[in-house]
CSV table of C-alpha atoms in Angstrom, one decimal:
chain,number,residue,atom,x,y,z
A,1,MET,CA,32.9,34.5,29.7
A,2,ALA,CA,32.5,34.5,25.9
A,3,THR,CA,34.6,36.3,23.4
A,4,ILE,CA,31.7,36.5,21.0
A,5,GLU,CA,28.5,38.1,22.3
A,6,PRO,CA,25.3,38.9,20.3
A,7,ALA,CA,25.7,42.1,18.5
A,8,ASP,CA,23.5,44.9,19.9
A,9,ASP,CA,23.0,46.5,16.6
A,10,PHE,CA,22.5,43.3,14.6
A,11,ASP,CA,20.9,44.0,11.2
A,12,PRO,CA,20.7,40.8,9.2
A,13,GLU,CA,19.7,42.6,6.0
A,14,LYS,CA,22.7,44.9,6.2
A,15,ASP,CA,25.0,41.9,7.0
A,16,ALA,CA,23.6,39.9,4.1
A,17,GLU,CA,24.4,42.8,1.7
A,18,THR,CA,27.9,43.1,3.1
A,19,LEU,CA,28.6,39.4,2.5
A,20,GLN,CA,27.0,39.5,-1.0
A,21,GLU,CA,29.3,42.4,-1.9
A,22,ALA,CA,32.3,40.6,-0.5
A,23,MET,CA,31.7,37.6,-2.7
A,24,GLN,CA,30.6,39.3,-5.9
A,25,GLY,CA,32.8,39.6,-9.0
A,26,TRP,CA,36.4,38.5,-9.4
A,27,GLY,CA,37.9,37.3,-6.2
A,28,THR,CA,36.6,37.5,-2.6
A,29,GLU,CA,37.1,40.2,0.0
A,30,GLU,CA,37.8,38.2,3.1
A,31,ALA,CA,38.0,41.2,5.6
A,32,PRO,CA,34.3,42.0,5.5
A,33,ILE,CA,33.5,38.3,6.0
A,34,ILE,CA,35.7,38.2,9.1
A,35,GLU,CA,34.3,41.4,10.5
A,36,VAL,CA,30.7,40.2,10.2
A,37,LEU,CA,31.0,36.6,11.2
A,38,ALA,CA,33.4,37.0,14.1
A,39,ASN,CA,31.2,39.7,15.7
A,40,ARG,CA,27.8,37.9,15.6
A,41,SER,CA,26.5,35.1,17.8
A,42,ASN,CA,25.8,31.8,16.3
A,43,SER,CA,22.0,32.4,16.5
A,44,GLN,CA,22.5,35.7,14.7
A,45,ARG,CA,24.6,34.0,12.0
A,46,VAL,CA,21.8,31.4,11.5
A,47,GLU,CA,19.3,34.3,11.1
A,48,LEU,CA,21.8,36.0,8.7
A,49,ALA,CA,21.9,32.9,6.5
A,50,SER,CA,18.1,32.8,6.3
A,51,GLN,CA,18.0,36.5,5.4
A,52,PHE,CA,20.7,35.9,2.7
A,53,LYS,CA,18.7,33.2,1.1
A,54,THR,CA,15.6,35.4,1.1
A,55,MET,CA,17.4,38.4,-0.4
A,56,PHE,CA,19.6,36.6,-3.0
A,57,GLY,CA,18.0,33.2,-3.5
A,58,ASP,CA,21.3,31.6,-2.5
A,59,ASP,CA,22.4,29.3,0.3
A,60,LEU,CA,25.0,31.3,2.2
A,61,LEU,CA,26.9,28.2,3.4
A,62,GLU,CA,27.2,26.9,-0.2
A,63,ARG,CA,28.4,30.3,-1.4
A,64,LEU,CA,31.0,30.5,1.4
A,65,LYS,CA,32.2,27.0,0.4
A,66,ASP,CA,32.5,28.1,-3.2
A,67,GLU,CA,34.4,31.3,-2.4
A,68,LEU,CA,36.7,30.2,0.4
A,69,LYS,CA,39.2,27.4,0.9
A,70,GLY,CA,41.4,25.6,3.4
A,71,ASP,CA,41.5,26.3,7.1
A,72,PHE,CA,39.8,29.6,6.6
A,73,GLU,CA,36.8,27.9,5.0
A,74,GLU,CA,36.8,25.3,7.8
A,75,THR,CA,36.7,28.0,10.4
A,76,VAL,CA,33.9,29.9,8.7
A,77,LEU,CA,31.8,26.8,8.3
A,78,ALA,CA,32.3,26.0,11.9
A,79,LEU,CA,31.1,29.4,12.9
A,80,MET,CA,28.0,29.1,10.7
A,81,THR,CA,26.9,25.7,12.1
A,82,PRO,CA,24.8,25.6,15.3
A,83,PRO,CA,27.1,24.4,18.1
A,84,VAL,CA,25.4,21.1,18.9
A,85,GLU,CA,25.1,20.2,15.2
A,86,TYR,CA,28.8,21.1,14.7
A,87,GLN,CA,29.9,18.8,17.5
A,88,ALA,CA,27.6,16.0,16.3
A,89,ARG,CA,29.3,16.3,12.8
A,90,CYS,CA,32.7,16.3,14.5
A,91,LEU,CA,31.8,13.1,16.3
A,92,LYS,CA,30.5,11.4,13.1
A,93,ALA,CA,33.7,12.4,11.2
A,94,ALA,CA,35.8,11.1,14.0
A,95,MET,CA,34.2,7.7,13.6
A,96,ALA,CA,34.0,7.6,9.8
A,97,GLY,CA,36.2,5.5,7.6
A,98,ALA,CA,39.2,3.4,8.7
A,99,GLY,CA,40.3,4.2,12.2
A,100,THR,CA,38.7,6.4,14.9
A,101,CYS,CA,39.9,9.8,16.2
A,102,GLU,CA,39.7,8.9,19.8
A,103,ASP,CA,40.9,12.4,21.0
A,104,VAL,CA,37.9,14.0,19.3
A,105,LEU,CA,35.5,11.6,21.1
A,106,ILE,CA,37.2,12.3,24.4
A,107,GLU,CA,37.2,16.1,23.9
A,108,ILE,CA,33.5,16.2,23.2
A,109,MET,CA,32.1,13.4,25.3
A,110,CYS,CA,34.1,14.1,28.4
A,111,THR,CA,33.1,17.8,28.6
A,112,LYS,CA,29.3,17.5,28.5
A,113,ASN,CA,26.8,17.7,31.3
A,114,ASN,CA,23.7,15.6,31.2
A,115,THR,CA,21.5,18.1,29.5
A,116,GLU,CA,24.1,18.8,26.8
A,117,MET,CA,24.7,15.1,26.3
A,118,GLU,CA,21.0,14.4,25.7
A,119,GLU,CA,20.8,17.3,23.3
A,120,LEU,CA,23.8,16.0,21.4
A,121,LYS,CA,22.4,12.5,21.1
A,122,SER,CA,19.1,13.9,19.8
A,123,VAL,CA,20.7,16.2,17.2
A,124,TYR,CA,23.1,13.3,16.1
A,125,SER,CA,20.1,11.1,15.5
A,126,GLU,CA,18.3,13.8,13.5
A,127,LEU,CA,21.3,14.5,11.4
A,128,TYR,CA,22.1,10.9,10.6
A,129,GLU,CA,18.7,9.4,9.8
A,130,GLY,CA,18.1,7.8,13.2
A,131,ASP,CA,21.6,6.6,13.8
A,132,SER,CA,22.3,6.3,17.5
A,133,LEU,CA,25.4,8.0,18.9
A,134,GLU,CA,25.7,5.2,21.5
A,135,ASP,CA,25.5,2.5,18.8
A,136,ASP,CA,28.1,4.2,16.7
A,137,ILE,CA,30.4,4.5,19.7
A,138,GLU,CA,29.9,0.8,20.4
A,139,ASN,CA,30.7,-0.1,16.8
A,140,GLU,CA,33.8,2.1,16.5
A,141,THR,CA,35.5,1.7,19.9
A,142,SER,CA,36.4,-1.2,22.1
A,143,GLY,CA,37.3,-2.4,25.6
A,144,HIS,CA,37.3,-0.2,28.6
A,145,PHE,CA,37.4,2.9,26.4
A,146,LYS,CA,34.1,1.9,24.8
A,147,ARG,CA,32.6,1.3,28.3
A,148,LEU,CA,33.7,4.7,29.5
A,149,LEU,CA,32.1,6.5,26.4
A,150,VAL,CA,28.9,4.5,26.7
A,151,SER,CA,28.7,5.4,30.4
A,152,LEU,CA,29.1,9.1,29.5
A,153,CYS,CA,26.6,8.8,26.6
A,154,ASN,CA,23.9,7.6,29.1
A,155,ALA,CA,24.0,11.0,30.7
A,156,GLN,CA,23.5,9.8,34.3
A,157,ARG,CA,26.0,11.9,36.1
A,158,GLU,CA,24.8,12.9,39.5
A,159,ASP,CA,24.0,16.6,40.3
A,160,GLY,CA,25.4,18.3,43.3
A,161,GLU,CA,27.3,21.4,44.5
A,162,GLU,CA,30.2,21.6,46.9
A,163,ASP,CA,27.8,21.9,49.9
A,164,ASP,CA,26.0,18.7,48.9
A,165,VAL,CA,29.1,16.4,48.9
A,166,ASP,CA,28.9,13.4,51.2
A,167,GLU,CA,32.4,13.2,52.8
A,168,ASP,CA,32.1,9.6,53.8
A,169,LEU,CA,31.0,8.5,50.3
A,170,ALA,CA,33.8,10.5,48.8
A,171,GLU,CA,36.3,8.7,51.1
A,172,GLU,CA,34.7,5.4,50.2
A,173,ASP,CA,35.0,6.1,46.5
A,174,ALA,CA,38.6,7.2,46.9
A,175,ARG,CA,39.4,3.9,48.7
A,176,GLU,CA,37.6,1.8,46.1
A,177,ILE,CA,39.6,3.5,43.3
A,178,TYR,CA,42.8,2.9,45.3
A,179,GLU,CA,41.9,-0.8,45.8
A,180,ALA,CA,41.0,-1.1,42.1
A,181,GLY,CA,44.3,0.4,41.0
A,182,GLU,CA,47.6,0.6,42.9
A,183,GLY,CA,46.1,-1.3,45.8
A,184,GLN,CA,46.1,-4.6,43.9
A,185,ARG,CA,47.8,-6.5,41.2
A,186,GLY,CA,46.2,-5.5,37.9
A,187,THR,CA,43.6,-2.8,37.4
A,188,ASP,CA,39.8,-2.9,37.7
A,189,GLU,CA,38.8,-0.1,35.3
A,190,SER,CA,35.1,-0.8,36.0
A,191,LYS,CA,35.4,0.9,39.4
A,192,PHE,CA,37.1,3.9,37.7
A,193,ASN,CA,34.1,4.1,35.3
A,194,SER,CA,31.5,3.9,38.0
A,195,VAL,CA,33.0,6.8,39.9
A,196,LEU,CA,34.5,9.1,37.1
A,197,ALA,CA,31.5,8.8,34.7
A,198,LEU,CA,28.7,9.0,37.3
A,199,ARG,CA,29.6,11.2,40.3
A,200,SER,CA,29.1,14.9,40.2
A,201,PHE,CA,32.0,17.2,39.5
A,202,ALA,CA,31.8,18.6,43.1
A,203,HIS,CA,31.9,15.1,44.5
A,204,LEU,CA,34.8,14.1,42.3
A,205,ARG,CA,36.8,17.1,43.5
A,206,LYS,CA,36.5,15.8,47.0
A,207,VAL,CA,37.3,12.3,45.9
A,208,PHE,CA,40.5,13.5,44.4
A,209,ASP,CA,41.5,15.2,47.6
A,210,LYS,CA,40.7,12.1,49.6
A,211,TYR,CA,42.7,10.0,47.2
A,212,ASN,CA,45.7,12.2,47.5
A,213,ASP,CA,45.5,11.9,51.3
A,214,LEU,CA,45.1,8.1,51.1
A,215,ALA,CA,47.7,7.2,48.5
A,216,GLY,CA,50.2,10.0,48.9
A,217,GLN,CA,50.0,10.9,45.2
A,218,SER,CA,47.5,12.5,42.9
A,219,ILE,CA,44.9,10.5,41.0
A,220,ASP,CA,46.4,11.7,37.8
A,221,ASN,CA,49.7,10.0,38.6
A,222,MET,CA,47.9,6.8,39.5
A,223,ILE,CA,45.9,6.8,36.2
A,224,ASP,CA,49.1,7.3,34.3
A,225,GLU,CA,50.7,4.3,36.1
A,226,GLU,CA,47.8,2.0,36.0
A,227,CYS,CA,46.1,2.6,32.7
A,228,GLU,CA,47.1,3.0,29.1
A,229,GLY,CA,45.9,4.1,25.7
A,230,SER,CA,42.6,5.8,25.0
A,231,VAL,CA,41.0,4.9,28.3
A,232,GLU,CA,43.8,6.5,30.2
A,233,ASP,CA,43.4,9.6,28.0
A,234,GLY,CA,39.6,9.6,28.8
A,235,TYR,CA,40.1,9.3,32.5
A,236,LEU,CA,42.7,12.0,32.6
A,237,ALA,CA,40.4,14.3,30.5
A,238,ILE,CA,37.6,13.8,33.1
A,239,VAL,CA,40.0,14.6,35.9
A,240,SER,CA,41.2,17.7,34.1
A,241,CYS,CA,37.6,18.9,33.4
A,242,VAL,CA,36.6,18.3,37.0
A,243,ARG,CA,39.4,20.5,38.2
A,244,ASN,CA,39.3,23.2,35.6
A,245,LEU,CA,37.3,23.0,32.4
A,246,PRO,CA,38.9,26.1,30.8
A,247,GLY,CA,42.2,24.5,31.7
A,248,PHE,CA,41.3,21.4,29.7
A,249,PHE,CA,40.7,23.4,26.6
A,250,ALA,CA,43.8,25.6,27.1
A,251,LYS,CA,45.8,22.4,27.1
A,252,ARG,CA,44.0,21.1,23.9
A,253,ILE,CA,44.8,24.4,22.2
A,254,ASN,CA,48.4,24.4,23.3
A,255,ASP,CA,48.9,20.8,22.2
A,256,ALA,CA,47.5,21.7,18.8
A,257,CYS,CA,50.2,24.4,18.5
A,258,LYS,CA,53.1,22.3,19.7
A,259,GLY,CA,55.8,20.6,17.6
A,260,ILE,CA,56.2,20.6,13.9
A,261,GLY,CA,53.0,21.6,12.2
A,262,THR,CA,49.7,22.7,13.7
A,263,ASP,CA,46.7,20.5,14.4
A,264,ASP,CA,44.4,23.1,12.7
A,265,THR,CA,41.2,21.1,13.0
A,266,THR,CA,41.6,20.8,16.8
A,267,LEU,CA,42.6,24.4,17.0
A,268,ILE,CA,39.5,25.5,15.1
A,269,ARG,CA,37.1,23.2,16.9
A,270,CYS,CA,38.3,24.3,20.4
A,271,ILE,CA,38.4,28.0,19.7
A,272,VAL,CA,35.0,28.1,17.9
A,273,SER,CA,33.2,25.8,20.3
A,274,ARG,CA,34.3,27.8,23.4
A,275,SER,CA,33.9,31.3,21.8
A,276,GLU,CA,30.4,31.8,23.2
A,277,ILE,CA,31.0,29.9,26.4
A,278,ASP,CA,34.2,30.5,28.3
A,279,LEU,CA,37.0,31.4,25.8
A,280,VAL,CA,38.0,34.4,28.0
A,281,GLN,CA,38.8,32.0,30.9
A,282,VAL,CA,40.5,29.6,28.5
A,283,LYS,CA,42.7,32.5,27.3
A,284,GLU,CA,43.6,33.4,30.9
A,285,VAL,CA,44.6,29.9,31.8
A,286,PHE,CA,46.5,29.5,28.5
A,287,GLU,CA,48.6,32.6,29.2
A,288,SER,CA,49.3,31.7,32.8
A,289,ARG,CA,50.4,28.2,32.0
A,290,TYR,CA,52.2,28.6,28.7
A,291,GLY,CA,53.8,32.0,28.9
A,292,ARG,CA,52.3,33.6,25.8
A,293,THR,CA,48.8,34.8,24.9
A,294,MET,CA,46.5,32.7,22.8
A,295,ALA,CA,46.6,35.4,20.2
A,296,GLU,CA,50.4,35.1,20.1
A,297,ALA,CA,50.2,31.4,19.6
A,298,VAL,CA,47.7,31.8,16.8
A,299,ALA,CA,49.8,34.5,15.1
A,300,ASP,CA,52.8,32.2,15.4
A,301,GLU,CA,51.1,29.0,14.1
A,302,CYS,CA,48.6,30.3,11.5
A,303,GLY,CA,48.7,32.6,8.5
A,304,GLY,CA,46.6,34.7,6.1
A,305,ASP,CA,42.9,35.1,6.4
A,306,TYR,CA,42.7,31.9,8.6
A,307,LYS,CA,45.0,33.6,11.2
A,308,ASN,CA,42.9,36.8,11.0
A,309,MET,CA,39.7,35.0,11.5
A,310,LEU,CA,41.0,33.1,14.6
A,311,LEU,CA,42.4,36.4,16.0
A,312,ALA,CA,39.0,38.0,15.5
A,313,ILE,CA,37.4,35.3,17.5
A,314,VAL,CA,40.0,35.2,20.2
A,315,LYS,CA,39.8,39.0,20.5
A,316,ASP,CA,43.2,39.9,22.0
């Protein structure tokens, strides 16, 4: 369930006037901006931006950039960007310049179904003048991690529900993973790829059960023992998503809030990207696992208008 639903009484002209008044004159009134943007769906915000330009001859995003700053600005711009475009921009930024932010690639690439992946590739190419997401991944990553991401980028994951799972094939896959990992000296990651990147989530849940029966330990433990680096993180992300997708994002948000300092970009990306999908479930898992509400975590880790905006999105 989403924390942000389309507003029933949506009036783009009234909202445009509210934002214009908030940004006029000396200083900016952030509260009306939060009230409007955190209570409209993304499609409504896009319509609002169009109405704002019609009424005032100004690009709303550019005005917001001029008026806001820091993490609050980043959150607002994330809200104003269509979701697939936002994630495409996050991927491009993760691969820009020296070094690559592998955790961003994992978070986005490992959580997409086939339809979502095809849309993401299309939008990425449109945004970046024909650049191919797959080509950029191949250029910016290497080894088994690159092979995993390219497999996911091909969007060939099988369909299927729990009732469609072939028990014999699941057992065969579990045995092949065992033999490719702890059942031999060294690790054959190609077999992990062929199962984790291509089988349906329902099938993989059965494979994980069969693996536990066969090996006497969870597939998570095996991956932790047999793999390392970004490919290990990618495999574990897929396992987490297969078991509980909201749980994957709950962990991402908790990790962003742990330790000294806050990973604000990850916090913003996860909260905004799930706000119209399943943030209610993410909040439930978060509280159950970590002993505090997501709102309490945000209040502890963030401040000012940035904190107020995230709390308005989380809605606790």
